[in-house]
PDB file of C-alpha atoms and ligand atoms in Angstrom:
ATOM      1  CA  MET A   1     359.738 136.966 132.004  1.00  0.00           C
ATOM      2  CA  ALA A   2     357.852 138.506 134.902  1.00  0.00           C
ATOM      3  CA  ASN A   3     354.185 137.555 135.224  1.00  0.00           C
ATOM      4  CA  ARG A   4     353.090 141.146 134.696  1.00  0.00           C
ATOM      5  CA  GLU A   5     355.052 141.397 131.439  1.00  0.00           C
ATOM      6  CA  ARG A   6     353.601 138.078 130.198  1.00  0.00           C
ATOM      7  CA  LEU A   7     350.063 139.269 130.888  1.00  0.00           C
ATOM      8  CA  LEU A   8     350.684 142.503 128.992  1.00  0.00           C
ATOM      9  CA  ASN A   9     352.014 140.457 126.040  1.00  0.00           C
ATOM     10  CA  VAL A  10     348.817 138.388 125.984  1.00  0.00           C
ATOM     11  CA  GLY A  11     346.984 141.719 125.905  1.00  0.00           C
ATOM     12  CA  SER A  12     348.942 143.046 122.939  1.00  0.00           C
ATOM     13  CA  THR A  13     348.452 139.791 120.956  1.00  0.00           C
ATOM     14  CA  VAL A  14     344.718 140.068 121.455  1.00  0.00           C
ATOM     15  CA  SER A  15     344.823 143.805 120.647  1.00  0.00           C
ATOM     16  CA  LYS A  16     346.501 143.017 117.294  1.00  0.00           C
ATOM     17  CA  LYS A  17     343.628 140.652 116.533  1.00  0.00           C
ATOM     18  CA  PHE A  18     341.224 143.501 117.276  1.00  0.00           C
ATOM     19  CA  SER A  19     343.149 145.961 115.084  1.00  0.00           C
ATOM     20  CA  ALA A  20     342.901 143.428 112.236  1.00  0.00           C
ATOM     21  CA  THR A  21     339.133 143.291 112.738  1.00  0.00           C
ATOM     22  CA  GLU A  22     339.006 147.067 112.771  1.00  0.00           C
ATOM     23  CA  THR A  23     340.880 147.242 109.446  1.00  0.00           C
ATOM     24  CA  THR A  24     338.375 144.901 107.801  1.00  0.00           C
ATOM     25  CA  GLU A  25     335.526 146.932 109.260  1.00  0.00           C
ATOM     26  CA  THR A  26     337.121 150.169 108.034  1.00  0.00           C
ATOM     27  CA  GLU A  27     337.528 148.731 104.534  1.00  0.00           C
ATOM     28  CA  LEU A  28     333.906 147.657 104.525  1.00  0.00           C
ATOM     29  CA  LYS A  29     332.855 151.137 105.624  1.00  0.00           C
ATOM     30  CA  LYS A  30     334.889 152.762 102.848  1.00  0.00           C
ATOM     31  CA  THR A  31     332.922 150.818 100.233  1.00  0.00           C
ATOM     32  CA  SER A  32     329.787 152.531 101.455  1.00  0.00           C
ATOM     33  CA  THR A  33     330.415 156.196 100.651  1.00  0.00           C
ATOM     34  CA  GLU A  34     326.809 157.058 101.335  1.00  0.00           C
ATOM     35  CA  LYS A  35     327.063 155.695 104.868  1.00  0.00           C
ATOM     36  CA  GLU A  36     330.381 157.472 105.414  1.00  0.00           C
ATOM     37  CA  SER A  37     328.962 160.859 104.543  1.00  0.00           C
ATOM     38  CA  GLU A  38     326.100 160.299 106.965  1.00  0.00           C
ATOM     39  CA  LEU A  39     328.416 159.578 109.878  1.00  0.00           C
ATOM     40  CA  LYS A  40     330.412 162.449 111.239  1.00  0.00           C
ATOM     41  CA  LEU A  41     334.144 161.783 111.450  1.00  0.00           C
ATOM     42  CA  ASN A  42     335.375 160.724 114.851  1.00  0.00           C
ATOM     43  CA  ASN A  43     337.102 164.063 115.457  1.00  0.00           C
ATOM     44  CA  ASN A  44     335.719 164.692 118.910  1.00  0.00           C
ATOM     45  CA  PRO A  45     338.898 165.085 121.018  1.00  0.00           C
ATOM     46  CA  LYS A  46     337.124 163.969 124.182  1.00  0.00           C
ATOM     47  CA  ALA A  47     335.954 160.733 122.521  1.00  0.00           C
ATOM     48  CA  ALA A  48     339.418 160.055 121.088  1.00  0.00           C
ATOM     49  CA  ASP A  49     341.003 160.589 124.529  1.00  0.00           C
ATOM     50  CA  LEU A  50     338.463 158.327 126.197  1.00  0.00           C
ATOM     51  CA  LEU A  51     339.021 155.595 123.596  1.00  0.00           C
ATOM     52  CA  ALA A  52     342.788 155.812 124.106  1.00  0.00           C
ATOM     53  CA  THR A  53     342.301 155.546 127.878  1.00  0.00           C
ATOM     54  CA  ALA A  54     339.917 152.603 127.443  1.00  0.00           C
ATOM     55  CA  GLN A  55     342.493 150.751 125.353  1.00  0.00           C
ATOM     56  CA  LYS A  56     345.037 151.232 128.127  1.00  0.00           C
ATOM     57  CA  VAL A  57     342.928 150.360 131.147  1.00  0.00           C
ATOM     58  CA  PHE A  58     340.535 147.586 130.025  1.00  0.00           C
ATOM     59  CA  LEU A  59     341.463 143.957 129.442  1.00  0.00           C
ATOM     60  CA  PRO A  60     341.212 143.495 125.667  1.00  0.00           C
ATOM     61  CA  THR A  61     338.383 140.962 125.816  1.00  0.00           C
ATOM     62  CA  TYR A  62     336.073 142.937 123.532  1.00  0.00           C
ATOM     63  CA  ALA A  63     336.836 145.564 120.877  1.00  0.00           C
ATOM     64  CA  PRO A  64     334.371 148.394 121.416  1.00  0.00           C
ATOM     65  CA  ASN A  65     335.016 151.595 119.482  1.00  0.00           C
ATOM     66  CA  LEU A  66     331.870 153.606 120.161  1.00  0.00           C
ATOM     67  CA  ILE A  67     331.301 155.683 123.264  1.00  0.00           C
ATOM     68  CA  LEU A  68     327.565 155.787 123.847  1.00  0.00           C
ATOM     69  CA  THR A  69     326.093 158.764 125.616  1.00  0.00           C
ATOM     70  CA  HIS A  70     322.296 158.587 125.695  1.00  0.00           C
ATOM     71  CA  SER A  71     319.289 156.714 124.408  1.00  0.00           C
ATOM     72  CA  LYS A  72     315.518 156.742 124.026  1.00  0.00           C
ATOM     73  CA  GLY A  73     313.238 153.917 122.926  1.00  0.00           C
ATOM     74  CA  ALA A  74     314.928 152.086 120.051  1.00  0.00           C
ATOM     75  CA  LEU A  75     317.468 154.886 119.436  1.00  0.00           C
ATOM     76  CA  ILE A  76     320.936 155.401 120.860  1.00  0.00           C
ATOM     77  CA  TRP A  77     323.545 158.150 120.304  1.00  0.00           C
ATOM     78  CA  ASP A  78     327.341 158.183 120.440  1.00  0.00           C
ATOM     79  CA  SER A  79     329.652 160.912 121.700  1.00  0.00           C
ATOM     80  CA  ASP A  80     329.991 162.323 118.157  1.00  0.00           C
ATOM     81  CA  GLY A  81     326.243 162.822 117.978  1.00  0.00           C
ATOM     82  CA  ASN A  82     325.621 159.932 115.553  1.00  0.00           C
ATOM     83  CA  GLU A  83     322.198 158.362 115.962  1.00  0.00           C
ATOM     84  CA  TYR A  84     321.672 154.596 115.676  1.00  0.00           C
ATOM     85  CA  ILE A  85     318.760 152.180 115.820  1.00  0.00           C
ATOM     86  CA  ASP A  86     319.811 149.830 118.618  1.00  0.00           C
ATOM     87  CA  LEU A  87     319.042 146.508 116.952  1.00  0.00           C
ATOM     88  CA  GLY A  88     321.442 144.754 119.346  1.00  0.00           C
ATOM     89  CA  SER A  89     319.399 145.996 122.331  1.00  0.00           C
ATOM     90  CA  GLY A  90     322.159 145.259 124.849  1.00  0.00           C
ATOM     91  CA  ILE A  91     322.577 141.761 123.361  1.00  0.00           C
ATOM     92  CA  SER A  92     318.905 140.931 123.652  1.00  0.00           C
ATOM     93  CA  VAL A  93     318.184 142.229 127.125  1.00  0.00           C
ATOM     94  CA  ASN A  94     316.704 145.726 126.715  1.00  0.00           C
ATOM     95  CA  SER A  95     313.344 144.282 125.751  1.00  0.00           C
ATOM     96  CA  LEU A  96     311.470 147.417 126.835  1.00  0.00           C
ATOM     97  CA  GLY A  97     313.734 149.726 124.839  1.00  0.00           C
ATOM     98  CA  HIS A  98     315.797 152.494 126.405  1.00  0.00           C
ATOM     99  CA  LEU A  99     314.414 154.781 129.113  1.00  0.00           C
ATOM    100  CA  ASP A 100     311.047 153.081 129.380  1.00  0.00           C
ATOM    101  CA  SER A 101     309.109 155.555 131.523  1.00  0.00           C
ATOM    102  CA  ASP A 102     307.526 152.992 133.903  1.00  0.00           C
ATOM    103  CA  LEU A 103     310.840 151.223 134.456  1.00  0.00           C
ATOM    104  CA  LEU A 104     312.617 154.536 135.010  1.00  0.00           C
ATOM    105  CA  GLN A 105     310.027 155.627 137.541  1.00  0.00           C
ATOM    106  CA  ALA A 106     310.224 152.318 139.455  1.00  0.00           C
ATOM    107  CA  LEU A 107     314.044 152.488 139.535  1.00  0.00           C
ATOM    108  CA  ASN A 108     314.059 156.106 140.687  1.00  0.00           C
ATOM    109  CA  ILE A 109     311.552 155.456 143.461  1.00  0.00           C
ATOM    110  CA  GLN A 110     313.464 152.396 144.687  1.00  0.00           C
ATOM    111  CA  ALA A 111     316.854 154.161 144.451  1.00  0.00           C
ATOM    112  CA  GLY A 112     315.497 156.771 146.829  1.00  0.00           C
ATOM    113  CA  LYS A 113     314.623 154.063 149.375  1.00  0.00           C
ATOM    114  CA  ILE A 114     317.070 151.114 149.372  1.00  0.00           C
ATOM    115  CA  TRP A 115     319.558 150.537 146.554  1.00  0.00           C
ATOM    116  CA  HIS A 116     320.968 147.182 147.670  1.00  0.00           C
ATOM    117  CA  THR A 117     320.512 144.595 150.345  1.00  0.00           C
ATOM    118  CA  THR A 118     321.518 140.929 150.580  1.00  0.00           C
ATOM    119  CA  ASN A 119     319.604 137.643 150.410  1.00  0.00           C
ATOM    120  CA  LEU A 120     319.566 137.780 154.221  1.00  0.00           C
ATOM    121  CA  TYR A 121     316.744 140.326 154.056  1.00  0.00           C
ATOM    122  CA  LEU A 122     313.578 140.845 152.046  1.00  0.00           C
ATOM    123  CA  THR A 123     312.177 143.846 150.203  1.00  0.00           C
ATOM    124  CA  GLU A 124     308.615 144.256 148.980  1.00  0.00           C
ATOM    125  CA  PRO A 125     309.425 144.760 145.250  1.00  0.00           C
ATOM    126  CA  ALA A 126     311.467 141.534 145.147  1.00  0.00           C
ATOM    127  CA  ILE A 127     308.622 139.557 146.743  1.00  0.00           C
ATOM    128  CA  LYS A 128     306.088 141.074 144.335  1.00  0.00           C
ATOM    129  CA  LEU A 129     308.253 140.353 141.290  1.00  0.00           C
ATOM    130  CA  ALA A 130     308.758 136.732 142.365  1.00  0.00           C
ATOM    131  CA  GLU A 131     305.008 136.384 142.910  1.00  0.00           C
ATOM    132  CA  GLU A 132     304.286 137.816 139.430  1.00  0.00           C
ATOM    133  CA  LEU A 133     306.756 135.388 137.850  1.00  0.00           C
ATOM    134  CA  VAL A 134     305.213 132.415 139.655  1.00  0.00           C
ATOM    135  CA  LYS A 135     301.743 133.509 138.476  1.00  0.00           C
ATOM    136  CA  ALA A 136     302.844 134.014 134.858  1.00  0.00           C
ATOM    137  CA  THR A 137     304.982 130.889 134.396  1.00  0.00           C
ATOM    138  CA  PHE A 138     305.237 127.139 135.020  1.00  0.00           C
ATOM    139  CA  ALA A 139     307.520 127.816 138.025  1.00  0.00           C
ATOM    140  CA  ASP A 140     306.560 127.390 141.696  1.00  0.00           C
ATOM    141  CA  ARG A 141     309.584 129.261 143.014  1.00  0.00           C
ATOM    142  CA  VAL A 142     312.070 131.879 141.856  1.00  0.00           C
ATOM    143  CA  PHE A 143     315.776 132.511 142.489  1.00  0.00           C
ATOM    144  CA  PHE A 144     317.182 135.882 141.362  1.00  0.00           C
ATOM    145  CA  CYS A 145     320.663 136.012 139.810  1.00  0.00           C
ATOM    146  CA  ASN A 146     322.926 138.756 138.453  1.00  0.00           C
ATOM    147  CA  SER A 147     323.590 137.345 134.990  1.00  0.00           C
ATOM    148  CA  GLY A 148     322.721 134.566 132.578  1.00  0.00           C
ATOM    149  CA  ALA A 149     325.911 132.691 133.385  1.00  0.00           C
ATOM    150  CA  GLU A 150     325.176 132.842 137.099  1.00  0.00           C
ATOM    151  CA  ALA A 151     321.609 131.623 136.497  1.00  0.00           C
ATOM    152  CA  ASN A 152     322.888 128.654 134.469  1.00  0.00           C
ATOM    153  CA  GLU A 153     325.486 127.889 137.161  1.00  0.00           C
ATOM    154  CA  ALA A 154     322.667 127.879 139.710  1.00  0.00           C
ATOM    155  CA  ALA A 155     320.520 125.619 137.491  1.00  0.00           C
ATOM    156  CA  ILE A 156     323.410 123.148 137.084  1.00  0.00           C
ATOM    157  CA  LYS A 157     324.063 123.173 140.836  1.00  0.00           C
ATOM    158  CA  ILE A 158     320.361 122.670 141.635  1.00  0.00           C
ATOM    159  CA  ALA A 159     320.229 119.704 139.229  1.00  0.00           C
ATOM    160  CA  ARG A 160     323.372 118.092 140.679  1.00  0.00           C
ATOM    161  CA  LYS A 161     322.108 118.667 144.233  1.00  0.00           C
ATOM    162  CA  TYR A 162     318.740 117.121 143.314  1.00  0.00           C
ATOM    163  CA  SER A 163     320.496 114.023 141.940  1.00  0.00           C
ATOM    164  CA  SER A 164     322.793 113.807 144.942  1.00  0.00           C
ATOM    165  CA  LEU A 165     319.787 113.553 147.279  1.00  0.00           C
ATOM    166  CA  SER A 166     318.539 110.359 145.633  1.00  0.00           C
ATOM    167  CA  GLN A 167     321.848 108.974 144.303  1.00  0.00           C
ATOM    168  CA  PRO A 168     325.008 109.394 146.398  1.00  0.00           C
ATOM    169  CA  ALA A 169     327.152 108.652 143.314  1.00  0.00           C
ATOM    170  CA  GLY A 170     326.583 108.688 139.549  1.00  0.00           C
ATOM    171  CA  LYS A 171     323.733 110.461 137.711  1.00  0.00           C
ATOM    172  CA  ARG A 172     325.610 113.758 137.515  1.00  0.00           C
ATOM    173  CA  GLU A 173     325.937 114.201 133.741  1.00  0.00           C
ATOM    174  CA  ILE A 174     324.639 117.409 132.140  1.00  0.00           C
ATOM    175  CA  LEU A 175     323.679 117.087 128.467  1.00  0.00           C
ATOM    176  CA  THR A 176     323.831 120.202 126.289  1.00  0.00           C
ATOM    177  CA  PHE A 177     323.636 120.788 122.528  1.00  0.00           C
ATOM    178  CA  GLU A 178     326.147 121.601 119.806  1.00  0.00           C
ATOM    179  CA  GLY A 179     326.040 125.293 118.884  1.00  0.00           C
ATOM    180  CA  SER A 180     324.692 126.296 122.291  1.00  0.00           C
ATOM    181  CA  PHE A 181     325.775 129.233 124.438  1.00  0.00           C
ATOM    182  CA  HIS A 182     325.248 129.223 128.198  1.00  0.00           C
ATOM    183  CA  GLY A 183     327.795 131.719 129.566  1.00  0.00           C
ATOM    184  CA  ARG A 184     331.489 132.304 130.212  1.00  0.00           C
ATOM    185  CA  THR A 185     332.118 131.001 133.739  1.00  0.00           C
ATOM    186  CA  LEU A 186     334.082 127.731 133.832  1.00  0.00           C
ATOM    187  CA  ALA A 187     331.008 125.502 134.232  1.00  0.00           C
ATOM    188  CA  THR A 188     328.817 127.405 131.775  1.00  0.00           C
ATOM    189  CA  VAL A 189     331.566 127.718 129.152  1.00  0.00           C
ATOM    190  CA  THR A 190     331.877 123.925 129.457  1.00  0.00           C
ATOM    191  CA  ALA A 191     328.110 123.603 129.024  1.00  0.00           C
ATOM    192  CA  THR A 192     328.509 125.844 125.947  1.00  0.00           C
ATOM    193  CA  ALA A 193     329.149 123.219 123.275  1.00  0.00           C
ATOM    194  CA  GLN A 194     331.379 125.395 121.071  1.00  0.00           C
ATOM    195  CA  PRO A 195     335.159 124.761 121.290  1.00  0.00           C
ATOM    196  CA  LYS A 196     336.022 128.368 120.331  1.00  0.00           C
ATOM    197  CA  TYR A 197     334.700 129.608 123.682  1.00  0.00           C
ATOM    198  CA  GLN A 198     336.544 126.886 125.652  1.00  0.00           C
ATOM    199  CA  GLN A 199     340.032 126.981 124.123  1.00  0.00           C
ATOM    200  CA  GLY A 200     342.719 128.034 126.588  1.00  0.00           C
ATOM    201  CA  PHE A 201     340.591 127.488 129.698  1.00  0.00           C
ATOM    202  CA  GLU A 202     341.287 123.760 130.092  1.00  0.00           C
ATOM    203  CA  PRO A 203     341.082 121.655 132.188  1.00  0.00           C
ATOM    204  CA  LEU A 204     337.317 122.102 131.995  1.00  0.00           C
ATOM    205  CA  PRO A 205     334.998 120.764 134.716  1.00  0.00           C
ATOM    206  CA  GLY A 206     333.858 117.171 134.082  1.00  0.00           C
ATOM    207  CA  GLY A 207     330.392 115.706 133.674  1.00  0.00           C
ATOM    208  CA  PHE A 208     329.233 117.487 130.491  1.00  0.00           C
ATOM    209  CA  ARG A 209     328.302 115.799 127.171  1.00  0.00           C
ATOM    210  CA  TYR A 210     327.152 117.294 123.896  1.00  0.00           C
ATOM    211  CA  CYS A 211     324.386 116.131 121.587  1.00  0.00           C
ATOM    212  CA  PRO A 212     323.818 117.425 118.030  1.00  0.00           C
ATOM    213  CA  PHE A 213     321.012 120.024 118.107  1.00  0.00           C
ATOM    214  CA  ASN A 214     317.612 118.754 116.930  1.00  0.00           C
ATOM    215  CA  ASP A 215     318.884 115.165 116.571  1.00  0.00           C
ATOM    216  CA  PHE A 216     316.047 113.019 117.951  1.00  0.00           C
ATOM    217  CA  ASP A 217     317.843 109.658 117.689  1.00  0.00           C
ATOM    218  CA  THR A 218     321.146 110.756 119.237  1.00  0.00           C
ATOM    219  CA  ALA A 219     319.259 112.411 122.103  1.00  0.00           C
ATOM    220  CA  THR A 220     317.484 109.096 122.732  1.00  0.00           C
ATOM    221  CA  GLU A 221     320.864 107.320 122.824  1.00  0.00           C
ATOM    222  CA  MET A 222     322.572 109.892 125.044  1.00  0.00           C
ATOM    223  CA  ILE A 223     319.911 110.453 127.731  1.00  0.00           C
ATOM    224  CA  GLY A 224     319.993 107.624 130.254  1.00  0.00           C
ATOM    225  CA  PRO A 225     320.345 106.687 133.922  1.00  0.00           C
ATOM    226  CA  GLN A 226     323.678 108.580 134.109  1.00  0.00           C
ATOM    227  CA  THR A 227     322.000 111.861 133.031  1.00  0.00           C
ATOM    228  CA  CYS A 228     321.253 114.442 135.692  1.00  0.00           C
ATOM    229  CA  ALA A 229     319.898 117.276 133.508  1.00  0.00           C
ATOM    230  CA  VAL A 230     319.327 118.313 129.910  1.00  0.00           C
ATOM    231  CA  LEU A 231     320.004 122.005 129.254  1.00  0.00           C
ATOM    232  CA  ILE A 232     318.755 123.527 125.993  1.00  0.00           C
ATOM    233  CA  GLU A 233     317.987 126.900 124.391  1.00  0.00           C
ATOM    234  CA  PRO A 234     314.548 126.585 122.714  1.00  0.00           C
ATOM    235  CA  ILE A 235     315.955 129.014 120.128  1.00  0.00           C
ATOM    236  CA  GLN A 236     319.758 129.059 119.984  1.00  0.00           C
ATOM    237  CA  GLY A 237     321.004 132.655 120.038  1.00  0.00           C
ATOM    238  CA  GLU A 238     324.795 132.961 119.824  1.00  0.00           C
ATOM    239  CA  GLY A 239     325.007 129.797 117.689  1.00  0.00           C
ATOM    240  CA  GLY A 240     322.857 131.486 115.010  1.00  0.00           C
ATOM    241  CA  VAL A 241     319.123 131.919 115.281  1.00  0.00           C
ATOM    242  CA  ASN A 242     318.311 128.197 115.345  1.00  0.00           C
ATOM    243  CA  PRO A 243     314.876 127.206 116.630  1.00  0.00           C
ATOM    244  CA  VAL A 244     314.216 123.672 117.873  1.00  0.00           C
ATOM    245  CA  LYS A 245     312.441 121.442 115.354  1.00  0.00           C
ATOM    246  CA  PRO A 246     308.738 120.921 116.113  1.00  0.00           C
ATOM    247  CA  GLY A 247     308.400 118.042 118.565  1.00  0.00           C
ATOM    248  CA  PHE A 248     312.027 118.120 119.778  1.00  0.00           C
ATOM    249  CA  LEU A 249     311.216 119.641 123.177  1.00  0.00           C
ATOM    250  CA  SER A 250     308.411 117.156 123.821  1.00  0.00           C
ATOM    251  CA  HIS A 251     310.784 114.360 122.764  1.00  0.00           C
ATOM    252  CA  LEU A 252     313.277 115.599 125.380  1.00  0.00           C
ATOM    253  CA  ARG A 253     310.485 115.975 127.953  1.00  0.00           C
ATOM    254  CA  LYS A 254     309.486 112.318 127.457  1.00  0.00           C
ATOM    255  CA  LEU A 255     313.098 111.083 127.701  1.00  0.00           C
ATOM    256  CA  CYS A 256     313.676 113.175 130.833  1.00  0.00           C
ATOM    257  CA  ASP A 257     310.527 111.785 132.486  1.00  0.00           C
ATOM    258  CA  GLN A 258     311.544 108.260 131.535  1.00  0.00           C
ATOM    259  CA  HIS A 259     315.015 108.578 133.143  1.00  0.00           C
ATOM    260  CA  ASP A 260     314.198 110.954 136.043  1.00  0.00           C
ATOM    261  CA  VAL A 261     316.222 113.764 134.470  1.00  0.00           C
ATOM    262  CA  LEU A 262     315.622 117.508 134.943  1.00  0.00           C
ATOM    263  CA  LEU A 263     314.798 119.461 131.779  1.00  0.00           C
ATOM    264  CA  ILE A 264     316.201 123.006 131.893  1.00  0.00           C
ATOM    265  CA  PHE A 265     315.454 125.697 129.305  1.00  0.00           C
ATOM    266  CA  ASP A 266     317.946 128.520 128.802  1.00  0.00           C
ATOM    267  CA  GLU A 267     315.661 131.410 127.820  1.00  0.00           C
ATOM    268  CA  ILE A 268     318.249 134.131 128.497  1.00  0.00           C
ATOM    269  CA  GLN A 269     318.137 135.274 124.893  1.00  0.00           C
ATOM    270  CA  CYS A 270     314.765 134.035 123.596  1.00  0.00           C
ATOM    271  CA  GLY A 271     312.606 134.544 126.704  1.00  0.00           C
ATOM    272  CA  MET A 272     310.890 137.496 128.378  1.00  0.00           C
ATOM    273  CA  GLY A 273     308.686 138.304 125.395  1.00  0.00           C
ATOM    274  CA  ARG A 274     311.440 138.630 122.792  1.00  0.00           C
ATOM    275  CA  THR A 275     309.772 136.273 120.301  1.00  0.00           C
ATOM    276  CA  GLY A 276     306.199 137.459 120.845  1.00  0.00           C
ATOM    277  CA  LYS A 277     305.389 134.901 123.561  1.00  0.00           C
ATOM    278  CA  LEU A 278     306.637 135.125 127.130  1.00  0.00           C
ATOM    279  CA  PHE A 279     309.029 132.203 126.515  1.00  0.00           C
ATOM    280  CA  GLY A 280     310.588 130.778 123.372  1.00  0.00           C
ATOM    281  CA  TYR A 281     309.538 127.227 124.278  1.00  0.00           C
ATOM    282  CA  GLN A 282     305.862 128.241 124.106  1.00  0.00           C
ATOM    283  CA  TRP A 283     305.980 128.159 120.287  1.00  0.00           C
ATOM    284  CA  GLU A 284     305.676 124.372 120.527  1.00  0.00           C
ATOM    285  CA  ASN A 285     302.030 123.425 119.979  1.00  0.00           C
ATOM    286  CA  SER A 286     300.902 121.779 123.185  1.00  0.00           C
ATOM    287  CA  GLU A 287     302.533 124.045 125.753  1.00  0.00           C
ATOM    288  CA  ASP A 288     301.805 121.926 128.812  1.00  0.00           C
ATOM    289  CA  SER A 289     303.622 118.812 127.664  1.00  0.00           C
ATOM    290  CA  GLU A 290     306.908 120.628 126.988  1.00  0.00           C
ATOM    291  CA  GLN A 291     307.157 122.531 130.237  1.00  0.00           C
ATOM    292  CA  PRO A 292     310.637 122.500 131.751  1.00  0.00           C
ATOM    293  CA  ASP A 293     311.519 121.671 135.353  1.00  0.00           C
ATOM    294  CA  ASN A 294     313.619 124.812 135.547  1.00  0.00           C
ATOM    295  CA  SER A 295     314.188 127.816 133.305  1.00  0.00           C
ATOM    296  CA  VAL A 296     316.823 130.537 133.359  1.00  0.00           C
TER     297      VAL A 296
HETATM  298  C1  PLP B   1     321.358 131.768 125.764  1.00  0.00           C
HETATM  299  C2  PLP B   1     322.315 132.479 126.673  1.00  0.00           C
HETATM  300  N1  PLP B   1     322.567 131.957 127.889  1.00  0.00           N
HETATM  301  C3  PLP B   1     323.409 132.557 128.752  1.00  0.00           C
HETATM  302  C4  PLP B   1     324.053 133.734 128.417  1.00  0.00           C
HETATM  303  C5  PLP B   1     324.992 134.369 129.399  1.00  0.00           C
HETATM  304  O1  PLP B   1     324.409 135.521 129.916  1.00  0.00           O
HETATM  305  P1  PLP B   1     325.312 136.630 130.640  1.00  0.00           P
HETATM  306  O2  PLP B   1     326.116 137.284 129.569  1.00  0.00           O
HETATM  307  O3  PLP B   1     324.308 137.547 131.282  1.00  0.00           O
HETATM  308  O4  PLP B   1     326.158 135.913 131.643  1.00  0.00           O
HETATM  309  C6  PLP B   1     323.815 134.321 127.162  1.00  0.00           C
HETATM  310  C7  PLP B   1     324.489 135.563 126.767  1.00  0.00           C
HETATM  311  O5  PLP B   1     324.485 135.985 125.629  1.00  0.00           O
HETATM  312  C8  PLP B   1     322.928 133.675 126.265  1.00  0.00           C
HETATM  313  O6  PLP B   1     322.667 134.178 125.046  1.00  0.00           O
END
């Protein structure tokens, strides 16, 4: 079988899985007649055409069936004119809501000046943002990335590089926690201690170990001279909304100090004000003692 044909077959297997999900969703919808009457039927020919095109041209990695057109604050509308409250908020990233006027103004002004440059040059807004972040957080320096996965990759690389400077070999192990989610690149999907995200992508990069979440004793056993970094979400997001137990972060902080290990917090989902404090880890009582060495 030609490679192209094989790839298309993988696509249709995954598509069938999606259709099955859609059927269940449709059945669920039918039970709620009230809801059904509120939503207009998807009889907009333009939307139907676009959906058909999307199914043909996108890899079937997700199963979206809404075409969104515009938004304001917490509200978002689809191409059939249905209005929704956007509780997903772009999977936890639109913390300011849609079309925040200050953000819109800043983007418009900047778009009229320089849209993109590389790390080889500086721009004033980037310097000011980095300065603000340094002022507001534990961090002394900032590195901007394009996504959560890329930020975690960078954090893992920084930790390994740091170890390599003092120890030419050994001390490269990254410890993460069962139920975590750190991204979908090869290294971050390996850091993500959930087999369902890893299946089919083996062989995975080496040097990762997994500890049960909130297990004080096992963490004590697993963190040692071989450990390079401990990476943890102060509140697990994709694994369920699982906060760390009181005292767990300070326990990790102590173990990391004891074994010269970097403590990294993944705040991609629980940081930037989403829990009412700037960072999720700040819900621990004595903020200073649980500060990380790096945070993404
Ligand atoms: C805790 C956490 N880390 C990392 C990521 C990966 O972020 P991105 O999708 O921007 O690569 C996510 C995404 O949901 C996340 O929830």
